[in-house]
GROMACS .gro file of C-alpha atoms in nm:
model
  158
    1UNK     CA    1  -9.397  23.158  10.603
    2UNK     CA    2  -9.226  22.847  10.731
    3UNK     CA    3  -8.986  22.587  10.596
    4UNK     CA    4  -9.068  22.230  10.504
    5UNK     CA    5  -8.852  21.942  10.391
    6UNK     CA    6  -8.881  21.741  10.069
    7UNK     CA    7  -9.123  21.502  10.244
    8UNK     CA    8  -9.362  21.791  10.309
    9UNK     CA    9  -9.288  21.797  10.681
   10UNK     CA   10  -9.271  22.132  10.853
   11UNK     CA   11  -8.924  22.183  11.001
   12UNK     CA   12  -8.956  22.529  11.158
   13UNK     CA   13  -9.189  22.603  11.447
   14UNK     CA   14  -9.161  22.976  11.408
   15UNK     CA   15  -9.334  23.159  11.125
   16UNK     CA   16  -9.160  23.434  10.933
   17UNK     CA   17  -9.284  23.741  10.746
   18UNK     CA   18  -9.002  23.694  10.496
   19UNK     CA   19  -8.764  23.408  10.427
   20UNK     CA   20  -8.486  23.367  10.172
   21UNK     CA   21  -8.356  23.039  10.032
   22UNK     CA   22  -8.104  22.828  10.218
   23UNK     CA   23  -7.747  22.878  10.104
   24UNK     CA   24  -7.446  22.721  10.270
   25UNK     CA   25  -7.671  22.587  10.546
   26UNK     CA   26  -7.827  22.921  10.643
   27UNK     CA   27  -8.138  23.115  10.541
   28UNK     CA   28  -8.210  23.483  10.603
   29UNK     CA   29  -8.544  23.530  10.780
   30UNK     CA   30  -8.743  23.808  10.946
   31UNK     CA   31  -9.004  23.744  11.216
   32UNK     CA   32  -9.175  24.083  11.187
   33UNK     CA   33  -9.190  24.379  10.954
   34UNK     CA   34  -9.046  24.702  11.086
   35UNK     CA   35  -9.308  24.964  11.165
   36UNK     CA   36  -9.090  25.273  11.194
   37UNK     CA   37  -9.072  25.564  10.949
   38UNK     CA   38  -8.875  25.356  10.696
   39UNK     CA   39  -9.126  25.070  10.701
   40UNK     CA   40  -9.011  24.739  10.557
   41UNK     CA   41  -8.674  24.889  10.457
   42UNK     CA   42  -8.584  24.881  10.827
   43UNK     CA   43  -8.683  24.514  10.875
   44UNK     CA   44  -8.414  24.318  11.055
   45UNK     CA   45  -8.309  23.975  10.930
   46UNK     CA   46  -8.129  23.695  11.107
   47UNK     CA   47  -8.010  23.357  10.983
   48UNK     CA   48  -8.143  23.016  11.078
   49UNK     CA   49  -8.004  22.668  11.022
   50UNK     CA   50  -8.201  22.372  10.883
   51UNK     CA   51  -8.353  22.303  11.227
   52UNK     CA   52  -8.495  22.656  11.247
   53UNK     CA   53  -8.251  22.767  11.519
   54UNK     CA   54  -8.121  23.121  11.491
   55UNK     CA   55  -7.746  23.108  11.428
   56UNK     CA   56  -7.714  23.481  11.355
   57UNK     CA   57  -7.952  23.718  11.540
   58UNK     CA   58  -8.194  23.948  11.361
   59UNK     CA   59  -7.967  24.251  11.331
   60UNK     CA   60  -7.923  24.300  10.957
   61UNK     CA   61  -8.114  24.468  10.678
   62UNK     CA   62  -8.134  24.317  10.331
   63UNK     CA   63  -8.217  24.526  10.027
   64UNK     CA   64  -8.283  24.387   9.685
   65UNK     CA   65  -8.424  24.063   9.559
   66UNK     CA   66  -8.282  23.744   9.422
   67UNK     CA   67  -7.960  23.651   9.601
   68UNK     CA   68  -7.938  23.948   9.838
   69UNK     CA   69  -7.855  23.821  10.183
   70UNK     CA   70  -7.762  23.468  10.072
   71UNK     CA   71  -7.427  23.318  10.165
   72UNK     CA   72  -7.162  23.255   9.900
   73UNK     CA   73  -6.816  23.138  10.006
   74UNK     CA   74  -6.903  23.209  10.370
   75UNK     CA   75  -7.003  23.570  10.300
   76UNK     CA   76  -7.341  23.746  10.272
   77UNK     CA   77  -7.420  24.094  10.145
   78UNK     CA   78  -7.634  24.295  10.387
   79UNK     CA   79  -7.740  24.657  10.388
   80UNK     CA   80  -7.810  24.958  10.603
   81UNK     CA   81  -8.079  25.207  10.507
   82UNK     CA   82  -8.093  25.544  10.674
   83UNK     CA   83  -8.342  25.826  10.645
   84UNK     CA   84  -8.189  26.172  10.622
   85UNK     CA   85  -8.342  26.495  10.755
   86UNK     CA   86  -8.492  26.568  10.412
   87UNK     CA   87  -8.679  26.237  10.409
   88UNK     CA   88  -8.453  26.066  10.156
   89UNK     CA   89  -8.341  25.706  10.193
   90UNK     CA   90  -7.974  25.616  10.163
   91UNK     CA   91  -7.877  25.250  10.140
   92UNK     CA   92  -7.523  25.123  10.174
   93UNK     CA   93  -7.404  24.764  10.157
   94UNK     CA   94  -7.156  24.564  10.360
   95UNK     CA   95  -7.045  24.203  10.408
   96UNK     CA   96  -7.085  23.963  10.701
   97UNK     CA   97  -6.936  23.621  10.761
   98UNK     CA   98  -7.130  23.307  10.852
   99UNK     CA   99  -7.103  23.393  11.224
  100UNK     CA  100  -7.262  23.737  11.178
  101UNK     CA  101  -6.935  23.930  11.214
  102UNK     CA  102  -6.870  24.228  10.992
  103UNK     CA  103  -6.614  24.161  10.721
  104UNK     CA  104  -6.690  24.506  10.579
  105UNK     CA  105  -6.932  24.752  10.739
  106UNK     CA  106  -7.185  24.914  10.501
  107UNK     CA  107  -6.980  25.136  10.275
  108UNK     CA  108  -7.074  25.079   9.910
  109UNK     CA  109  -7.379  25.177   9.704
  110UNK     CA  110  -7.414  24.814   9.593
  111UNK     CA  111  -7.227  24.488   9.639
  112UNK     CA  112  -7.299  24.177   9.432
  113UNK     CA  113  -7.245  23.818   9.547
  114UNK     CA  114  -6.895  23.673   9.532
  115UNK     CA  115  -6.794  23.513   9.201
  116UNK     CA  116  -6.445  23.376   9.143
  117UNK     CA  117  -6.349  23.498   9.492
  118UNK     CA  118  -6.435  23.862   9.422
  119UNK     CA  119  -6.748  24.067   9.493
  120UNK     CA  120  -6.835  24.349   9.255
  121UNK     CA  121  -6.906  24.677   9.434
  122UNK     CA  122  -7.021  25.016   9.314
  123UNK     CA  123  -6.909  25.337   9.477
  124UNK     CA  124  -6.920  25.701   9.375
  125UNK     CA  125  -6.569  25.649   9.230
  126UNK     CA  126  -6.654  25.354   9.006
  127UNK     CA  127  -6.664  24.977   9.010
  128UNK     CA  128  -6.430  24.788   9.242
  129UNK     CA  129  -6.389  24.419   9.321
  130UNK     CA  130  -6.358  24.313   9.684
  131UNK     CA  131  -6.160  24.016   9.810
  132UNK     CA  132  -6.285  23.780  10.083
  133UNK     CA  133  -6.155  24.018  10.351
  134UNK     CA  134  -6.348  24.314  10.208
  135UNK     CA  135  -6.040  24.482  10.063
  136UNK     CA  136  -6.045  24.646   9.720
  137UNK     CA  137  -5.848  24.389   9.521
  138UNK     CA  138  -5.925  24.535   9.177
  139UNK     CA  139  -6.007  24.903   9.121
  140UNK     CA  140  -6.149  25.055   8.805
  141UNK     CA  141  -6.277  25.399   8.720
  142UNK     CA  142  -6.557  25.236   8.522
  143UNK     CA  143  -6.913  25.332   8.620
  144UNK     CA  144  -7.030  24.972   8.575
  145UNK     CA  145  -6.887  24.623   8.548
  146UNK     CA  146  -6.998  24.261   8.549
  147UNK     CA  147  -6.897  24.014   8.816
  148UNK     CA  148  -6.592  23.800   8.747
  149UNK     CA  149  -6.646  23.464   8.579
  150UNK     CA  150  -6.367  23.232   8.469
  151UNK     CA  151  -6.115  23.497   8.571
  152UNK     CA  152  -6.261  23.777   8.356
  153UNK     CA  153  -6.504  24.066   8.407
  154UNK     CA  154  -6.650  24.298   8.144
  155UNK     CA  155  -6.645  24.663   8.248
  156UNK     CA  156  -6.795  24.965   8.078
  157UNK     CA  157  -6.552  25.205   7.910
  158UNK     CA  158  -6.583  25.564   8.025
   0.00000   0.00000   0.00000
């Protein structure tokens, strides 16, 4: 895979095995698939700018499709997958800023993209909403909730 501009001109010299869409000037890319016991789940992604230069090194895992790994409000959701001694995979999600610094190390079972300044996260204790610093701004005991939109979020009653 490589990137081209709207004129059909190739803008990246390097080819990637996976590439996400550009968001806020950065795109998550991987130059090779991982070949360890976890296979592609252990693939490391970095972030390039529109010239193809790596701005954030390939140090992060991304699990999920769609907007996973894309930047929203200067934050991207990344993951860490580990293989336990029984051969089971455990994935946790965290948040990085647009410099590749951890805002929140992988802690939650799932984190959705920021909407209305809050990111929905699932933990074993229920749905929480994280602020831009990774703090739990809104806590619920609900097993599931939507992301905030227009200041409101629907959550499942227990």
